[in-house]
Amino acid sequence: MSKAGTRKSIFITGAASGMGLETARLFSKGGWFVGAYDVNLEGLKTLEVELGSENCVVRSLDVTDRTDYGKAISEFGEATDGKMDLLFNNAGIGKGGFFDEQDFQDVLDVVNVNFIGVLIGIHAGVPLLKATPNSLCFTTSSSSATYGMPGIAVYSATKHAVKGLTEALSIELSRHGIRVADTLPGLIDTPILPDEAKANAPTEGMFRLIQPIEVAQAVWSSYHDNPDRLHWFVPKEIGDLDKASAMDPEGTRASIASQGPLAAALEEVKAANAGK
Ligand code: NAD
């Protein structure tokens, strides 16, 4: 008998913190066998103690390392008799700033972790997903995939890429019986958010600060309750923003430019131009 036995199994990246951690806890409580992966091994070890070593495998993994990601998937398969009910590609980093002022290595890091890491994970994970009836490939996109967001342009672009990939693969991978979906969370109270963003978060509306358990619940519902839904907006009002920006991109641009980090800079440019 394999370590997972007859239990369903989930492979989670970014599992040492935030949404990945809450998802590991929720699925473990629900009787699932958990594979938890992160660059933060210390956080994973704490999780292993919490879940019980018989209920999980934890392993250091940098999602940008294709060879090691492949090894992690094989080891997971050994613990689950070659099955994977749910692949949750969730690891991400959030280095931002105005694009032209960003260190280019930071730009590449964001693309590598948030998008290339997802490509590596799905490519390596498909054989196990394929071997598992009713499997789900789930990825963390972002509310910043509803419209390109100033101040986090590259981060936002990687999350658009994840959203587009999800849409295309949900059709392609259906030929293997694999479901594909993603989540577009708003502002979630996790360590990735700068303290300033948390302190300035509105108390209501779609960008209120939300606890990571709500994203974990979306992952749970995607597998168990609504297998057909493609995008899980958390909170669901983010879906309204998605529709609005598709219907009226120029209006959305004006609205975003009038608030947020670019407003002051744009006012300065306008004033300088008016003086010419
Ligand atoms: P978090 O910082 O708490 O968790 C991210 C985890 O990813 C960390 O444990 C980190 O060590 C891990 N990680 C980073 N680089 C890695 C790598 N190369 N390989 C493996 N693991 C790596 O933040 P979170 O908010 O839980 O982030 C989870 C996902 O949610 C990310 O993809 C993030 O972009 C996305 N997201 C976050 C928010 C938010 O407001 N918090 C909103 C939308 C989307």
PDB file of C-alpha atoms and ligand atoms in Angstrom:
ATOM      1  CA  MET A   1       0.000   0.000   0.000  1.00  0.00           C
ATOM      2  CA  SER A   2       1.362   3.437  -0.904  1.00  0.00           C
ATOM      3  CA  LYS A   3       1.713   6.174   1.711  1.00  0.00           C
ATOM      4  CA  ALA A   4      -1.443   7.942   0.533  1.00  0.00           C
ATOM      5  CA  GLY A   5      -3.395   4.669   0.440  1.00  0.00           C
ATOM      6  CA  THR A   6      -6.879   5.180  -0.975  1.00  0.00           C
ATOM      7  CA  ARG A   7      -6.988   8.877  -0.093  1.00  0.00           C
ATOM      8  CA  LYS A   8      -7.323  11.592  -2.707  1.00  0.00           C
ATOM      9  CA  SER A   9      -4.146  13.612  -3.171  1.00  0.00           C
ATOM     10  CA  ILE A  10      -3.249  17.250  -3.793  1.00  0.00           C
ATOM     11  CA  PHE A  11       0.140  18.662  -4.873  1.00  0.00           C
ATOM     12  CA  ILE A  12       0.524  22.287  -3.701  1.00  0.00           C
ATOM     13  CA  THR A  13       3.302  24.772  -4.490  1.00  0.00           C
ATOM     14  CA  GLY A  14       3.825  27.790  -2.261  1.00  0.00           C
ATOM     15  CA  ALA A  15       2.476  25.600   0.556  1.00  0.00           C
ATOM     16  CA  ALA A  16       4.565  27.079   3.374  1.00  0.00           C
ATOM     17  CA  SER A  17       2.560  30.303   3.591  1.00  0.00           C
ATOM     18  CA  GLY A  18      -0.643  32.178   2.802  1.00  0.00           C
ATOM     19  CA  MET A  19      -3.157  30.573   0.436  1.00  0.00           C
ATOM     20  CA  GLY A  20      -1.085  27.444  -0.196  1.00  0.00           C
ATOM     21  CA  LEU A  21      -0.766  26.803   3.540  1.00  0.00           C
ATOM     22  CA  GLU A  22      -4.506  27.282   4.146  1.00  0.00           C
ATOM     23  CA  THR A  23      -5.276  24.979   1.217  1.00  0.00           C
ATOM     24  CA  ALA A  24      -2.987  22.289   2.660  1.00  0.00           C
ATOM     25  CA  ARG A  25      -4.767  22.580   6.022  1.00  0.00           C
ATOM     26  CA  LEU A  26      -8.267  22.520   4.518  1.00  0.00           C
ATOM     27  CA  PHE A  27      -7.653  19.504   2.285  1.00  0.00           C
ATOM     28  CA  SER A  28      -5.887  17.624   5.072  1.00  0.00           C
ATOM     29  CA  LYS A  29      -8.895  18.231   7.343  1.00  0.00           C
ATOM     30  CA  GLY A  30     -11.058  16.908   4.514  1.00  0.00           C
ATOM     31  CA  GLY A  31      -9.119  13.610   4.542  1.00  0.00           C
ATOM     32  CA  TRP A  32      -6.851  14.284   1.556  1.00  0.00           C
ATOM     33  CA  PHE A  33      -3.189  13.322   1.322  1.00  0.00           C
ATOM     34  CA  VAL A  34      -1.114  16.490   0.845  1.00  0.00           C
ATOM     35  CA  GLY A  35       2.111  17.093  -1.086  1.00  0.00           C
ATOM     36  CA  ALA A  36       3.494  20.438   0.078  1.00  0.00           C
ATOM     37  CA  TYR A  37       6.284  22.221  -1.851  1.00  0.00           C
ATOM     38  CA  ASP A  38       8.016  25.539  -1.340  1.00  0.00           C
ATOM     39  CA  VAL A  39      11.440  27.185  -1.219  1.00  0.00           C
ATOM     40  CA  ASN A  40      10.750  27.752   2.484  1.00  0.00           C
ATOM     41  CA  LEU A  41      11.657  24.348   3.946  1.00  0.00           C
ATOM     42  CA  GLU A  42      11.359  25.545   7.536  1.00  0.00           C
ATOM     43  CA  GLY A  43       7.709  26.521   6.939  1.00  0.00           C
ATOM     44  CA  LEU A  44       7.072  23.125   5.341  1.00  0.00           C
ATOM     45  CA  LYS A  45       8.568  21.301   8.327  1.00  0.00           C
ATOM     46  CA  THR A  46       6.215  23.172  10.651  1.00  0.00           C
ATOM     47  CA  LEU A  47       3.310  22.202   8.378  1.00  0.00           C
ATOM     48  CA  GLU A  48       4.424  18.555   8.443  1.00  0.00           C
ATOM     49  CA  VAL A  49       4.267  18.530  12.238  1.00  0.00           C
ATOM     50  CA  GLU A  50       0.830  20.161  12.133  1.00  0.00           C
ATOM     51  CA  LEU A  51      -0.648  17.742   9.583  1.00  0.00           C
ATOM     52  CA  GLY A  52       1.153  14.622  10.802  1.00  0.00           C
ATOM     53  CA  SER A  53       3.909  13.058   8.709  1.00  0.00           C
ATOM     54  CA  GLU A  54       1.643  10.143   7.745  1.00  0.00           C
ATOM     55  CA  ASN A  55      -0.743  12.558   6.031  1.00  0.00           C
ATOM     56  CA  CYS A  56       1.682  14.451   3.821  1.00  0.00           C
ATOM     57  CA  VAL A  57       4.961  14.670   1.993  1.00  0.00           C
ATOM     58  CA  VAL A  58       6.846  17.942   2.265  1.00  0.00           C
ATOM     59  CA  ARG A  59       9.802  18.848   0.117  1.00  0.00           C
ATOM     60  CA  SER A  60      11.855  21.882  -0.780  1.00  0.00           C
ATOM     61  CA  LEU A  61      11.188  22.849  -4.412  1.00  0.00           C
ATOM     62  CA  ASP A  62      11.967  25.903  -6.486  1.00  0.00           C
ATOM     63  CA  VAL A  63       9.258  25.848  -9.153  1.00  0.00           C
ATOM     64  CA  THR A  64      11.629  27.377 -11.711  1.00  0.00           C
ATOM     65  CA  ASP A  65      13.878  24.299 -11.553  1.00  0.00           C
ATOM     66  CA  ARG A  66      12.410  22.017 -14.211  1.00  0.00           C
ATOM     67  CA  THR A  67      14.562  18.986 -13.396  1.00  0.00           C
ATOM     68  CA  ASP A  68      13.771  19.146  -9.715  1.00  0.00           C
ATOM     69  CA  TYR A  69      10.072  19.779 -10.342  1.00  0.00           C
ATOM     70  CA  GLY A  70      10.021  16.555 -12.393  1.00  0.00           C
ATOM     71  CA  LYS A  71      11.695  14.675  -9.517  1.00  0.00           C
ATOM     72  CA  ALA A  72       9.194  16.082  -7.008  1.00  0.00           C
ATOM     73  CA  ILE A  73       6.298  14.903  -9.183  1.00  0.00           C
ATOM     74  CA  SER A  74       7.819  11.388  -9.496  1.00  0.00           C
ATOM     75  CA  GLU A  75       8.317  11.158  -5.738  1.00  0.00           C
ATOM     76  CA  PHE A  76       4.736  12.300  -5.195  1.00  0.00           C
ATOM     77  CA  GLY A  77       3.585   9.603  -7.641  1.00  0.00           C
ATOM     78  CA  GLU A  78       5.466   6.985  -5.611  1.00  0.00           C
ATOM     79  CA  ALA A  79       3.541   8.058  -2.523  1.00  0.00           C
ATOM     80  CA  THR A  80       0.171   7.978  -4.315  1.00  0.00           C
ATOM     81  CA  ASP A  81       0.356   4.948  -6.620  1.00  0.00           C
ATOM     82  CA  GLY A  82       0.806   7.196  -9.629  1.00  0.00           C
ATOM     83  CA  LYS A  83      -2.230   9.372  -8.932  1.00  0.00           C
ATOM     84  CA  MET A  84      -2.756  13.117  -8.484  1.00  0.00           C
ATOM     85  CA  ASP A  85      -6.326  14.318  -7.978  1.00  0.00           C
ATOM     86  CA  LEU A  86      -5.422  17.984  -7.808  1.00  0.00           C
ATOM     87  CA  LEU A  87      -2.375  19.973  -8.932  1.00  0.00           C
ATOM     88  CA  PHE A  88      -2.373  23.422  -7.346  1.00  0.00           C
ATOM     89  CA  ASN A  89       0.277  25.652  -8.940  1.00  0.00           C
ATOM     90  CA  ASN A  90       0.129  28.509  -6.493  1.00  0.00           C
ATOM     91  CA  ALA A  91       3.692  29.696  -5.709  1.00  0.00           C
ATOM     92  CA  GLY A  92       4.237  33.302  -6.658  1.00  0.00           C
ATOM     93  CA  ILE A  93       6.283  36.402  -5.957  1.00  0.00           C
ATOM     94  CA  GLY A  94       5.232  40.025  -6.164  1.00  0.00           C
ATOM     95  CA  LYS A  95       8.196  42.255  -6.994  1.00  0.00           C
ATOM     96  CA  GLY A  96       6.765  45.500  -8.387  1.00  0.00           C
ATOM     97  CA  GLY A  97       7.557  49.131  -9.144  1.00  0.00           C
ATOM     98  CA  PHE A  98       7.312  51.196 -12.321  1.00  0.00           C
ATOM     99  CA  PHE A  99       8.458  48.923 -15.143  1.00  0.00           C
ATOM    100  CA  ASP A 100      11.122  51.276 -16.522  1.00  0.00           C
ATOM    101  CA  GLU A 101      12.584  51.671 -13.032  1.00  0.00           C
ATOM    102  CA  GLN A 102      12.583  47.987 -12.150  1.00  0.00           C
ATOM    103  CA  ASP A 103      15.793  46.024 -11.979  1.00  0.00           C
ATOM    104  CA  PHE A 104      15.537  43.700 -14.985  1.00  0.00           C
ATOM    105  CA  GLN A 105      16.480  40.683 -12.884  1.00  0.00           C
ATOM    106  CA  ASP A 106      13.354  41.339 -10.779  1.00  0.00           C
ATOM    107  CA  VAL A 107      11.310  41.387 -13.991  1.00  0.00           C
ATOM    108  CA  LEU A 108      12.724  38.003 -15.002  1.00  0.00           C
ATOM    109  CA  ASP A 109      12.228  36.551 -11.514  1.00  0.00           C
ATOM    110  CA  VAL A 110       8.528  37.434 -11.582  1.00  0.00           C
ATOM    111  CA  VAL A 111       8.065  35.885 -15.039  1.00  0.00           C
ATOM    112  CA  ASN A 112      10.041  32.780 -14.063  1.00  0.00           C
ATOM    113  CA  VAL A 113       8.241  32.034 -10.805  1.00  0.00           C
ATOM    114  CA  ASN A 114       4.720  33.187 -11.688  1.00  0.00           C
ATOM    115  CA  PHE A 115       4.492  31.897 -15.241  1.00  0.00           C
ATOM    116  CA  ILE A 116       7.387  29.633 -16.266  1.00  0.00           C
ATOM    117  CA  GLY A 117       7.018  27.791 -12.932  1.00  0.00           C
ATOM    118  CA  VAL A 118       3.364  27.152 -13.773  1.00  0.00           C
ATOM    119  CA  LEU A 119       4.231  25.877 -17.258  1.00  0.00           C
ATOM    120  CA  ILE A 120       6.861  23.554 -15.791  1.00  0.00           C
ATOM    121  CA  GLY A 121       4.447  22.270 -13.158  1.00  0.00           C
ATOM    122  CA  ILE A 122       1.570  21.557 -15.503  1.00  0.00           C
ATOM    123  CA  HIS A 123       3.807  19.956 -18.133  1.00  0.00           C
ATOM    124  CA  ALA A 124       5.352  17.674 -15.515  1.00  0.00           C
ATOM    125  CA  GLY A 125       2.052  16.994 -13.750  1.00  0.00           C
ATOM    126  CA  VAL A 126      -0.115  15.978 -16.715  1.00  0.00           C
ATOM    127  CA  PRO A 127       0.868  12.265 -16.712  1.00  0.00           C
ATOM    128  CA  LEU A 128      -0.298  11.798 -13.095  1.00  0.00           C
ATOM    129  CA  LEU A 129      -3.415  13.931 -13.660  1.00  0.00           C
ATOM    130  CA  LYS A 130      -4.183  11.902 -16.759  1.00  0.00           C
ATOM    131  CA  ALA A 131      -3.919   8.678 -14.755  1.00  0.00           C
ATOM    132  CA  THR A 132      -6.453   9.969 -12.204  1.00  0.00           C
ATOM    133  CA  PRO A 133     -10.189  10.064 -12.949  1.00  0.00           C
ATOM    134  CA  ASN A 134     -11.845  13.470 -12.458  1.00  0.00           C
ATOM    135  CA  SER A 135      -8.517  15.247 -11.783  1.00  0.00           C
ATOM    136  CA  LEU A 136      -8.197  19.028 -11.575  1.00  0.00           C
ATOM    137  CA  CYS A 137      -5.353  21.330 -12.597  1.00  0.00           C
ATOM    138  CA  PHE A 138      -5.841  24.549 -10.619  1.00  0.00           C
ATOM    139  CA  THR A 139      -3.637  27.671 -10.692  1.00  0.00           C
ATOM    140  CA  THR A 140      -3.474  30.965  -8.827  1.00  0.00           C
ATOM    141  CA  SER A 141      -3.999  33.923 -11.121  1.00  0.00           C
ATOM    142  CA  SER A 142      -5.038  37.285  -9.660  1.00  0.00           C
ATOM    143  CA  SER A 143      -7.501  40.175  -9.803  1.00  0.00           C
ATOM    144  CA  SER A 144      -4.614  41.906 -11.607  1.00  0.00           C
ATOM    145  CA  ALA A 145      -5.505  39.630 -14.546  1.00  0.00           C
ATOM    146  CA  THR A 146      -8.752  41.561 -15.076  1.00  0.00           C
ATOM    147  CA  TYR A 147      -6.866  44.599 -16.413  1.00  0.00           C
ATOM    148  CA  GLY A 148      -3.138  45.424 -16.673  1.00  0.00           C
ATOM    149  CA  MET A 149      -2.220  47.021 -13.353  1.00  0.00           C
ATOM    150  CA  PRO A 150       0.209  49.948 -13.111  1.00  0.00           C
ATOM    151  CA  GLY A 151       2.897  49.544 -10.479  1.00  0.00           C
ATOM    152  CA  ILE A 152       2.822  45.757 -10.896  1.00  0.00           C
ATOM    153  CA  ALA A 153       2.799  45.608 -14.708  1.00  0.00           C
ATOM    154  CA  VAL A 154       4.909  42.471 -15.101  1.00  0.00           C
ATOM    155  CA  TYR A 155       3.252  40.659 -12.192  1.00  0.00           C
ATOM    156  CA  SER A 156      -0.116  41.535 -13.730  1.00  0.00           C
ATOM    157  CA  ALA A 157       1.057  40.318 -17.150  1.00  0.00           C
ATOM    158  CA  THR A 158       2.107  36.936 -15.702  1.00  0.00           C
ATOM    159  CA  LYS A 159      -1.317  36.567 -14.103  1.00  0.00           C
ATOM    160  CA  HIS A 160      -3.007  37.371 -17.445  1.00  0.00           C
ATOM    161  CA  ALA A 161      -0.812  34.650 -18.928  1.00  0.00           C
ATOM    162  CA  VAL A 162      -1.988  32.178 -16.288  1.00  0.00           C
ATOM    163  CA  LYS A 163      -5.616  33.095 -16.970  1.00  0.00           C
ATOM    164  CA  GLY A 164      -5.198  32.625 -20.724  1.00  0.00           C
ATOM    165  CA  LEU A 165      -3.352  29.357 -20.232  1.00  0.00           C
ATOM    166  CA  THR A 166      -6.143  28.101 -17.977  1.00  0.00           C
ATOM    167  CA  GLU A 167      -8.790  28.906 -20.583  1.00  0.00           C
ATOM    168  CA  ALA A 168      -6.899  27.173 -23.407  1.00  0.00           C
ATOM    169  CA  LEU A 169      -5.857  24.133 -21.357  1.00  0.00           C
ATOM    170  CA  SER A 170      -9.367  23.649 -20.005  1.00  0.00           C
ATOM    171  CA  ILE A 171     -10.289  22.774 -23.575  1.00  0.00           C
ATOM    172  CA  GLU A 172      -7.085  20.931 -24.550  1.00  0.00           C
ATOM    173  CA  LEU A 173      -6.738  18.783 -21.444  1.00  0.00           C
ATOM    174  CA  SER A 174     -10.409  17.791 -21.438  1.00  0.00           C
ATOM    175  CA  ARG A 175      -9.380  15.183 -24.014  1.00  0.00           C
ATOM    176  CA  HIS A 176      -7.591  13.423 -21.131  1.00  0.00           C
ATOM    177  CA  GLY A 177     -10.468  13.957 -18.696  1.00  0.00           C
ATOM    178  CA  ILE A 178      -8.484  16.646 -16.793  1.00  0.00           C
ATOM    179  CA  ARG A 179     -10.421  19.702 -15.589  1.00  0.00           C
ATOM    180  CA  VAL A 180      -8.621  23.061 -15.533  1.00  0.00           C
ATOM    181  CA  ALA A 181      -9.538  26.170 -13.522  1.00  0.00           C
ATOM    182  CA  ASP A 182      -7.946  29.120 -11.735  1.00  0.00           C
ATOM    183  CA  THR A 183      -8.605  31.645  -9.008  1.00  0.00           C
ATOM    184  CA  LEU A 184      -8.451  35.424  -9.335  1.00  0.00           C
ATOM    185  CA  PRO A 185      -8.103  36.679  -5.762  1.00  0.00           C
ATOM    186  CA  GLY A 186      -8.409  40.335  -4.785  1.00  0.00           C
ATOM    187  CA  LEU A 187      -6.435  41.512  -1.742  1.00  0.00           C
ATOM    188  CA  ILE A 188      -5.644  38.545   0.452  1.00  0.00           C
ATOM    189  CA  ASP A 189      -4.087  38.920   3.873  1.00  0.00           C
ATOM    190  CA  THR A 190      -0.816  37.032   3.315  1.00  0.00           C
ATOM    191  CA  PRO A 191       2.896  37.889   3.656  1.00  0.00           C
ATOM    192  CA  ILE A 192       3.204  38.664  -0.086  1.00  0.00           C
ATOM    193  CA  LEU A 193       1.325  41.946   0.441  1.00  0.00           C
ATOM    194  CA  PRO A 194       3.388  44.904   1.605  1.00  0.00           C
ATOM    195  CA  ASP A 195       2.310  46.224   5.044  1.00  0.00           C
ATOM    196  CA  GLU A 196       1.340  49.493   3.373  1.00  0.00           C
ATOM    197  CA  ALA A 197      -1.128  47.725   1.059  1.00  0.00           C
ATOM    198  CA  LYS A 198      -2.693  45.988   4.044  1.00  0.00           C
ATOM    199  CA  ALA A 199      -2.893  49.194   6.067  1.00  0.00           C
ATOM    200  CA  ASN A 200      -4.484  51.098   3.154  1.00  0.00           C
ATOM    201  CA  ALA A 201      -6.931  48.370   2.145  1.00  0.00           C
ATOM    202  CA  PRO A 202     -10.553  49.554   2.134  1.00  0.00           C
ATOM    203  CA  THR A 203     -12.818  48.011   4.771  1.00  0.00           C
ATOM    204  CA  GLU A 204     -15.472  47.144   2.194  1.00  0.00           C
ATOM    205  CA  GLY A 205     -15.838  46.554  -1.518  1.00  0.00           C
ATOM    206  CA  MET A 206     -14.041  44.133  -3.788  1.00  0.00           C
ATOM    207  CA  PHE A 207     -10.581  45.151  -2.543  1.00  0.00           C
ATOM    208  CA  ARG A 208     -11.306  44.636   1.141  1.00  0.00           C
ATOM    209  CA  LEU A 209      -8.702  42.490   2.874  1.00  0.00           C
ATOM    210  CA  ILE A 210      -9.771  38.839   2.741  1.00  0.00           C
ATOM    211  CA  GLN A 211      -8.433  35.881   4.687  1.00  0.00           C
ATOM    212  CA  PRO A 212      -6.542  33.202   2.720  1.00  0.00           C
ATOM    213  CA  ILE A 213      -8.962  30.474   3.881  1.00  0.00           C
ATOM    214  CA  GLU A 214     -11.487  31.913   1.384  1.00  0.00           C
ATOM    215  CA  VAL A 215      -9.145  31.092  -1.479  1.00  0.00           C
ATOM    216  CA  ALA A 216      -8.596  27.601  -0.045  1.00  0.00           C
ATOM    217  CA  GLN A 217     -12.384  27.172   0.016  1.00  0.00           C
ATOM    218  CA  ALA A 218     -12.546  28.161  -3.658  1.00  0.00           C
ATOM    219  CA  VAL A 219     -10.012  25.424  -4.471  1.00  0.00           C
ATOM    220  CA  TRP A 220     -12.115  22.949  -2.458  1.00  0.00           C
ATOM    221  CA  SER A 221     -15.329  24.028  -4.225  1.00  0.00           C
ATOM    222  CA  SER A 222     -13.679  23.863  -7.621  1.00  0.00           C
ATOM    223  CA  TYR A 223     -12.928  20.184  -7.053  1.00  0.00           C
ATOM    224  CA  HIS A 224     -16.088  19.199  -5.171  1.00  0.00           C
ATOM    225  CA  ASP A 225     -18.986  21.560  -5.890  1.00  0.00           C
ATOM    226  CA  ASN A 226     -18.777  23.264  -9.264  1.00  0.00           C
ATOM    227  CA  PRO A 227     -16.552  21.267 -11.586  1.00  0.00           C
ATOM    228  CA  ASP A 228     -17.488  23.334 -14.619  1.00  0.00           C
ATOM    229  CA  ARG A 229     -16.484  26.808 -13.373  1.00  0.00           C
ATOM    230  CA  LEU A 230     -13.365  28.190 -15.058  1.00  0.00           C
ATOM    231  CA  HIS A 231     -12.492  31.302 -13.010  1.00  0.00           C
ATOM    232  CA  TRP A 232     -12.958  31.529  -9.243  1.00  0.00           C
ATOM    233  CA  PHE A 233     -13.144  35.201  -8.270  1.00  0.00           C
ATOM    234  CA  VAL A 234     -12.420  35.825  -4.569  1.00  0.00           C
ATOM    235  CA  PRO A 235     -14.459  37.790  -3.656  1.00  0.00           C
ATOM    236  CA  LYS A 236     -16.960  37.218  -6.442  1.00  0.00           C
ATOM    237  CA  GLU A 237     -17.265  40.984  -7.164  1.00  0.00           C
ATOM    238  CA  ILE A 238     -13.839  40.703  -8.870  1.00  0.00           C
ATOM    239  CA  GLY A 239     -15.851  39.002 -11.620  1.00  0.00           C
ATOM    240  CA  ASP A 240     -17.713  42.313 -12.169  1.00  0.00           C
ATOM    241  CA  LEU A 241     -14.397  44.087 -12.665  1.00  0.00           C
ATOM    242  CA  ASP A 242     -13.405  41.413 -15.161  1.00  0.00           C
ATOM    243  CA  LYS A 243     -16.602  41.987 -17.161  1.00  0.00           C
ATOM    244  CA  ALA A 244     -16.324  45.794 -16.956  1.00  0.00           C
ATOM    245  CA  SER A 245     -12.745  45.859 -18.211  1.00  0.00           C
ATOM    246  CA  ALA A 246     -13.613  43.557 -21.113  1.00  0.00           C
ATOM    247  CA  MET A 247     -16.597  45.740 -22.097  1.00  0.00           C
ATOM    248  CA  ASP A 248     -14.867  49.105 -21.662  1.00  0.00           C
ATOM    249  CA  PRO A 249     -11.065  48.958 -21.559  1.00  0.00           C
ATOM    250  CA  GLU A 250     -10.618  52.719 -22.053  1.00  0.00           C
ATOM    251  CA  GLY A 251     -13.067  53.543 -19.266  1.00  0.00           C
ATOM    252  CA  THR A 252     -11.311  51.055 -16.996  1.00  0.00           C
ATOM    253  CA  ARG A 253      -7.953  52.628 -17.871  1.00  0.00           C
ATOM    254  CA  ALA A 254      -9.269  56.085 -16.949  1.00  0.00           C
ATOM    255  CA  SER A 255     -10.706  54.821 -13.712  1.00  0.00           C
ATOM    256  CA  ILE A 256      -7.501  53.023 -12.662  1.00  0.00           C
ATOM    257  CA  ALA A 257      -5.320  55.983 -13.694  1.00  0.00           C
ATOM    258  CA  SER A 258      -7.396  58.344 -11.548  1.00  0.00           C
ATOM    259  CA  GLN A 259      -6.691  56.284  -8.425  1.00  0.00           C
ATOM    260  CA  GLY A 260      -3.820  54.155  -7.296  1.00  0.00           C
ATOM    261  CA  PRO A 261      -0.105  54.613  -7.589  1.00  0.00           C
ATOM    262  CA  LEU A 262      -0.033  56.301 -10.984  1.00  0.00           C
ATOM    263  CA  ALA A 263      -2.473  59.130 -10.279  1.00  0.00           C
ATOM    264  CA  ALA A 264       0.082  61.491  -8.729  1.00  0.00           C
ATOM    265  CA  ALA A 265       2.697  60.780 -11.388  1.00  0.00           C
ATOM    266  CA  LEU A 266       0.168  61.339 -14.188  1.00  0.00           C
ATOM    267  CA  GLU A 267      -0.908  64.658 -12.661  1.00  0.00           C
ATOM    268  CA  GLU A 268       2.743  65.782 -12.650  1.00  0.00           C
ATOM    269  CA  VAL A 269       3.135  64.811 -16.324  1.00  0.00           C
ATOM    270  CA  LYS A 270      -0.078  66.669 -17.236  1.00  0.00           C
ATOM    271  CA  ALA A 271       1.053  69.776 -15.342  1.00  0.00           C
ATOM    272  CA  ALA A 272       4.486  69.661 -16.988  1.00  0.00           C
ATOM    273  CA  ASN A 273       2.921  69.272 -20.443  1.00  0.00           C
ATOM    274  CA  ALA A 274       0.477  72.133 -19.781  1.00  0.00           C
ATOM    275  CA  GLY A 275       3.437  74.385 -18.962  1.00  0.00           C
ATOM    276  CA  LYS A 276       5.206  73.649 -22.287  1.00  0.00           C
TER     277      LYS A 276
HETATM  278  P1  NAD B   1       2.730  34.112   0.272  1.00  0.00           P
HETATM  279  O1  NAD B   1       3.946  34.927   0.098  1.00  0.00           O
HETATM  280  O2  NAD B   1       2.160  33.936   1.624  1.00  0.00           O
HETATM  281  O3  NAD B   1       2.959  32.654  -0.354  1.00  0.00           O
HETATM  282  C1  NAD B   1       3.707  32.431  -1.513  1.00  0.00           C
HETATM  283  C2  NAD B   1       4.589  31.214  -1.273  1.00  0.00           C
HETATM  284  O4  NAD B   1       5.290  30.920  -2.508  1.00  0.00           O
HETATM  285  C3  NAD B   1       5.670  31.463  -0.211  1.00  0.00           C
HETATM  286  O5  NAD B   1       5.633  30.446   0.751  1.00  0.00           O
HETATM  287  C4  NAD B   1       6.967  31.427  -0.984  1.00  0.00           C
HETATM  288  O6  NAD B   1       8.073  30.917  -0.250  1.00  0.00           O
HETATM  289  C5  NAD B   1       6.603  30.527  -2.146  1.00  0.00           C
HETATM  290  N1  NAD B   1       7.515  30.701  -3.291  1.00  0.00           N
HETATM  291  C6  NAD B   1       7.998  31.859  -3.800  1.00  0.00           C
HETATM  292  N2  NAD B   1       8.845  31.605  -4.811  1.00  0.00           N
HETATM  293  C7  NAD B   1       8.877  30.252  -4.961  1.00  0.00           C
HETATM  294  C8  NAD B   1       9.554  29.373  -5.836  1.00  0.00           C
HETATM  295  N3  NAD B   1      10.400  29.832  -6.770  1.00  0.00           N
HETATM  296  N4  NAD B   1       9.328  28.039  -5.720  1.00  0.00           N
HETATM  297  C9  NAD B   1       8.510  27.561  -4.759  1.00  0.00           C
HETATM  298  N5  NAD B   1       7.843  28.349  -3.887  1.00  0.00           N
HETATM  299  C10 NAD B   1       8.020  29.672  -3.985  1.00  0.00           C
HETATM  300  O7  NAD B   1       1.643  34.772  -0.689  1.00  0.00           O
HETATM  301  P2  NAD B   1       0.197  34.293  -1.170  1.00  0.00           P
HETATM  302  O8  NAD B   1      -0.625  35.520  -1.235  1.00  0.00           O
HETATM  303  O9  NAD B   1      -0.299  33.118  -0.420  1.00  0.00           O
HETATM  304  O10 NAD B   1       0.558  33.893  -2.669  1.00  0.00           O
HETATM  305  C11 NAD B   1       0.042  32.738  -3.296  1.00  0.00           C
HETATM  306  C12 NAD B   1      -0.310  33.100  -4.716  1.00  0.00           C
HETATM  307  O11 NAD B   1      -1.393  34.032  -4.717  1.00  0.00           O
HETATM  308  C13 NAD B   1       0.792  33.773  -5.526  1.00  0.00           C
HETATM  309  O12 NAD B   1       0.814  33.216  -6.830  1.00  0.00           O
HETATM  310  C14 NAD B   1       0.357  35.227  -5.582  1.00  0.00           C
HETATM  311  O13 NAD B   1       0.869  35.864  -6.711  1.00  0.00           O
HETATM  312  C15 NAD B   1      -1.139  35.066  -5.651  1.00  0.00           C
HETATM  313  N6  NAD B   1      -1.997  36.205  -5.291  1.00  0.00           N
HETATM  314  C16 NAD B   1      -1.895  36.812  -4.085  1.00  0.00           C
HETATM  315  C17 NAD B   1      -2.776  37.847  -3.745  1.00  0.00           C
HETATM  316  C18 NAD B   1      -2.733  38.529  -2.414  1.00  0.00           C
HETATM  317  O14 NAD B   1      -3.353  39.595  -2.260  1.00  0.00           O
HETATM  318  N7  NAD B   1      -2.104  37.953  -1.395  1.00  0.00           N
HETATM  319  C19 NAD B   1      -3.752  38.252  -4.673  1.00  0.00           C
HETATM  320  C20 NAD B   1      -3.816  37.612  -5.898  1.00  0.00           C
HETATM  321  C21 NAD B   1      -2.956  36.576  -6.205  1.00  0.00           C
END
